[in-house]
PDB file of C-alpha atoms in Angstrom:
ATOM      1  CA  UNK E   1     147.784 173.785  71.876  1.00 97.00           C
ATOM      2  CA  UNK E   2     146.570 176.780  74.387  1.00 98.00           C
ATOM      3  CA  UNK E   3     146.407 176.392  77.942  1.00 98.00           C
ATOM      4  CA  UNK E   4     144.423 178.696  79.741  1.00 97.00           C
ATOM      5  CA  UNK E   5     145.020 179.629  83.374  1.00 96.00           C
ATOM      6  CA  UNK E   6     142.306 180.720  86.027  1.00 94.00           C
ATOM      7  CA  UNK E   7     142.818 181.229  89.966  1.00 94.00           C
ATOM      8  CA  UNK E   8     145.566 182.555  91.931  1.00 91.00           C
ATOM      9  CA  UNK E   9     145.440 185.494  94.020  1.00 97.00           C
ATOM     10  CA  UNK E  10     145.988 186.859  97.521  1.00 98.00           C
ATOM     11  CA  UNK E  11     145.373 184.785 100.877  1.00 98.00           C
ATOM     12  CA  UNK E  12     146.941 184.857 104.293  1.00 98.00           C
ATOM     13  CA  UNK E  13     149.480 182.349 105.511  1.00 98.00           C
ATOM     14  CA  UNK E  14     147.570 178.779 106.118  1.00 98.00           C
ATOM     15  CA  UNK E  15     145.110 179.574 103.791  1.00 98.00           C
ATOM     16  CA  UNK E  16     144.132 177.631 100.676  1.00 98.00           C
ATOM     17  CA  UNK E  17     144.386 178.506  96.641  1.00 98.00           C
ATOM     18  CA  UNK E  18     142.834 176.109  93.711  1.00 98.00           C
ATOM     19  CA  UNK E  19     144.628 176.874  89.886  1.00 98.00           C
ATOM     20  CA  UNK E  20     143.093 175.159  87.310  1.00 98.00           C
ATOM     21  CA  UNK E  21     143.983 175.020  83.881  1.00 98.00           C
ATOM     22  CA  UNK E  22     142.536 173.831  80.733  1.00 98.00           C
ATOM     23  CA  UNK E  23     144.325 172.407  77.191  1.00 98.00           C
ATOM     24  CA  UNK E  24     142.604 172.935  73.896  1.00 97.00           C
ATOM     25  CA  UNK E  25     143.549 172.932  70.176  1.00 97.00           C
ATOM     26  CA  UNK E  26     144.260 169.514  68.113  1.00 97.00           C
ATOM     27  CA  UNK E  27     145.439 167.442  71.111  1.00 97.00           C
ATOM     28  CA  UNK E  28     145.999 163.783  70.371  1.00 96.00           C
ATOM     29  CA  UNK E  29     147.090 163.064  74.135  1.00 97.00           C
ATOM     30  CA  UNK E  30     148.558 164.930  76.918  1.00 98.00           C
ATOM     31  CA  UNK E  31     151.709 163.186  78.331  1.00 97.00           C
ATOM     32  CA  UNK E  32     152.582 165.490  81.064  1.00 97.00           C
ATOM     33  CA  UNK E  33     150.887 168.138  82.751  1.00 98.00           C
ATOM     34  CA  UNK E  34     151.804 170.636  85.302  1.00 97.00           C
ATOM     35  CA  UNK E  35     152.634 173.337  87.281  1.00 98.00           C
ATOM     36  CA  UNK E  36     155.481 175.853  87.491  1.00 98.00           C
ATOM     37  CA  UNK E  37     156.312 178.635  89.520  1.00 98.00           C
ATOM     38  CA  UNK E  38     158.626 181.433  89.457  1.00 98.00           C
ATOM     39  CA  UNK E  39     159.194 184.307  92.377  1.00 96.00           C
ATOM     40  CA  UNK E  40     161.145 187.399  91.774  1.00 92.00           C
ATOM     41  CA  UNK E  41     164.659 187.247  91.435  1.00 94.00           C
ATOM     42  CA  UNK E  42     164.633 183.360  90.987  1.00 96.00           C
ATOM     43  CA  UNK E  43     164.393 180.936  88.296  1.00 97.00           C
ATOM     44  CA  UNK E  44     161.085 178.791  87.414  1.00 97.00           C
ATOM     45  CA  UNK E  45     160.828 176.143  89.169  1.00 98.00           C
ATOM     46  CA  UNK E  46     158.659 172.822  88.795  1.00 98.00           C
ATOM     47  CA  UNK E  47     155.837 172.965  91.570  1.00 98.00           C
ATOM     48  CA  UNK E  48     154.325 169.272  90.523  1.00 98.00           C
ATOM     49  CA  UNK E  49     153.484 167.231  87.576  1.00 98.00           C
ATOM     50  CA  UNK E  50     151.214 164.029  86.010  1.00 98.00           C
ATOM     51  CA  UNK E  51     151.406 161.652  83.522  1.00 97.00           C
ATOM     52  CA  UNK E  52     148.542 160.802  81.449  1.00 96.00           C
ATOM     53  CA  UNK E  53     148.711 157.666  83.421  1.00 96.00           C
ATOM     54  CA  UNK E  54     148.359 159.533  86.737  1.00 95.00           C
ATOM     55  CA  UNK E  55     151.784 159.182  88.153  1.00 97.00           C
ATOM     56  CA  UNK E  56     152.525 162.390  89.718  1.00 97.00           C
ATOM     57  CA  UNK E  57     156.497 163.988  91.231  1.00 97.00           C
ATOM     58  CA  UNK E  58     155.847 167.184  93.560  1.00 98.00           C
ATOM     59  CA  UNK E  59     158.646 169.424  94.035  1.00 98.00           C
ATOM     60  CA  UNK E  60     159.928 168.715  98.270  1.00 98.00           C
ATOM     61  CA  UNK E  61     158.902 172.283  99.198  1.00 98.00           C
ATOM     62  CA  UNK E  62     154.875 171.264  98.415  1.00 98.00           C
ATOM     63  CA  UNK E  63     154.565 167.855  99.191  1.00 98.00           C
ATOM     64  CA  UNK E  64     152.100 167.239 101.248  1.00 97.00           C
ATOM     65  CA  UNK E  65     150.535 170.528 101.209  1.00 98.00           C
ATOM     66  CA  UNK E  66     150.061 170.910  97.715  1.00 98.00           C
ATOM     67  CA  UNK E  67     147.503 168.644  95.136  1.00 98.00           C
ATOM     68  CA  UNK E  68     147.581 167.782  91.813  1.00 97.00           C
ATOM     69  CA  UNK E  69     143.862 166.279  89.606  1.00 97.00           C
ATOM     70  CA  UNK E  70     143.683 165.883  86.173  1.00 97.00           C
ATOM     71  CA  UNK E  71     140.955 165.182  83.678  1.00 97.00           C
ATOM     72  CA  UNK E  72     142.362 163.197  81.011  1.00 96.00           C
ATOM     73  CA  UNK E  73     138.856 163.399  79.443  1.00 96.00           C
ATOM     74  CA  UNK E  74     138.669 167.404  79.787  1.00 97.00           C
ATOM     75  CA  UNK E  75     142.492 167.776  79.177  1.00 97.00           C
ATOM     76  CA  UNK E  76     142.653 169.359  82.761  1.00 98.00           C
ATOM     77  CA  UNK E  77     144.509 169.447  85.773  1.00 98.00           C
ATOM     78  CA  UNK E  78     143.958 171.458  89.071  1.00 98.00           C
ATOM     79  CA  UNK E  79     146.911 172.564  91.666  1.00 98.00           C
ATOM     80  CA  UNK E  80     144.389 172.330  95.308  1.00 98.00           C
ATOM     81  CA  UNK E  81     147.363 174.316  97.386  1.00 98.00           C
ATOM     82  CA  UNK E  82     147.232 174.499 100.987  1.00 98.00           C
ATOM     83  CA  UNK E  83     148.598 175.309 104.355  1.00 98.00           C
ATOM     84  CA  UNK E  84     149.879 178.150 101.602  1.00 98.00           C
ATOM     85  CA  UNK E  85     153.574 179.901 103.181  1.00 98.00           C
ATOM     86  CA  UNK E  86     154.647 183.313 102.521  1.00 97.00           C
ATOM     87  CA  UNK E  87     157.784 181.410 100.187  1.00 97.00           C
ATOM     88  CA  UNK E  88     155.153 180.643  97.744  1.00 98.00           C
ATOM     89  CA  UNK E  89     154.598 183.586  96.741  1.00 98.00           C
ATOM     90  CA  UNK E  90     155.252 183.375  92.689  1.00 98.00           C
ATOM     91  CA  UNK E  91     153.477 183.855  89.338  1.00 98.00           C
ATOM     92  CA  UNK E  92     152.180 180.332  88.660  1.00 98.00           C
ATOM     93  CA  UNK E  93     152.401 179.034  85.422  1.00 98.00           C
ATOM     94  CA  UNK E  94     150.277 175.593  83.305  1.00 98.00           C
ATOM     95  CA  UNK E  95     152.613 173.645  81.079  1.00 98.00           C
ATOM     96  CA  UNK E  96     151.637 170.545  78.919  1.00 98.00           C
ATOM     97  CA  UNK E  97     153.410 168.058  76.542  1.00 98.00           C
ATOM     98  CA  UNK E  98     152.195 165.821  74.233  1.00 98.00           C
ATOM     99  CA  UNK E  99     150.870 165.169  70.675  1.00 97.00           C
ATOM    100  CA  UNK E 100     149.144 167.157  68.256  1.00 97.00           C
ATOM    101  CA  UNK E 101     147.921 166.890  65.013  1.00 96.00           C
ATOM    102  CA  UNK E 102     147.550 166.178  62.153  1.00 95.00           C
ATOM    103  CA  UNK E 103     150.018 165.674  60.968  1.00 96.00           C
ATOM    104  CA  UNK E 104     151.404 164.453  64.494  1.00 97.00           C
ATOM    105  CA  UNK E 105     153.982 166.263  65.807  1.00 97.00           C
ATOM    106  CA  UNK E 106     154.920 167.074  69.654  1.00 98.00           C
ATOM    107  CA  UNK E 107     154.160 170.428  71.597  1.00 98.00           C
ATOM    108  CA  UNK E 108     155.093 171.930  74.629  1.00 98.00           C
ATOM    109  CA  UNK E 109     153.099 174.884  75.694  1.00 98.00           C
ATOM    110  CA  UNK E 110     152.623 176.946  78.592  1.00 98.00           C
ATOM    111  CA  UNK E 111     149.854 179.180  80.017  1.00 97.00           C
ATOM    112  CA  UNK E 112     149.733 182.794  81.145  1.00 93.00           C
ATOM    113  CA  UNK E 113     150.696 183.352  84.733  1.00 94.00           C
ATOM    114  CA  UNK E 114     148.710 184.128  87.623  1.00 97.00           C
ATOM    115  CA  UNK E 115     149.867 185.332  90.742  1.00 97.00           C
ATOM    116  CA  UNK E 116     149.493 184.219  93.971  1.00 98.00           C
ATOM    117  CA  UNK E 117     150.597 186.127  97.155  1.00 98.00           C
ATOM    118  CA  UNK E 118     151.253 185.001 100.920  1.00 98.00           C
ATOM    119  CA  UNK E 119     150.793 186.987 103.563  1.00 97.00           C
ATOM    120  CA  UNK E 120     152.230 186.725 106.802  1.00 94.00           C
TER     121      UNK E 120
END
């Protein structure tokens, strides 16, 4: 299964972003989709995820600022981030689990990263 990133980029503090990524390949279903993120120096982090069924965690830094959708139908799911802070500043990156097949078996794949940048 690919997942293939678009958006990021460079906006001022307060400003908004929109990723979006999109799943293809055999898929059978999508369990979790999501967003990490990972600045320099630091490890990746989980930004926010959702189920299949819609339930969705946020990481404490984002909540209520950042947005998850997802299109079980399209096998996508958009990050709407705003009131963006400087300390978000991080290569972004998709990551999906789930079924594929045949023959079934499980997958866990992640998309290429795309920066965004804060300024102050």
């Amino acid at each position: 299964v690919q997942l293939q990133a678009s958006g990021g980029g460079l906006v001022q503090a307060g400003g908004s972003l929109r990723l979006s990524c999109a799943a293809s390949g055999t898929i059978v279903i999508i369990n979790d989709m999501g967003w990490y993120r990972q600045a320099p120096g630091k490890q990746r982090e989980l930004v926010a995820a959702i189920t299949e069924s819609g339930s969705s965690n946020y990481a404490d830094a984002v909540k209520g600022r950042f947005a998850l959708n997802r299109d079980n139908a399209k096998n996508t799911v958009d990050l709407q981030m705003n009131s963006l802070k400087p300390e978000d500043t991080a290569v972004y990156y998709c990551n999906a689990e789930g079924l594929q097949g045949p023959p079934l078996q499980s997958f866990r794949s992640w998309g290429q990263g795309t920066q965004v940048t804060v300024s102050s």
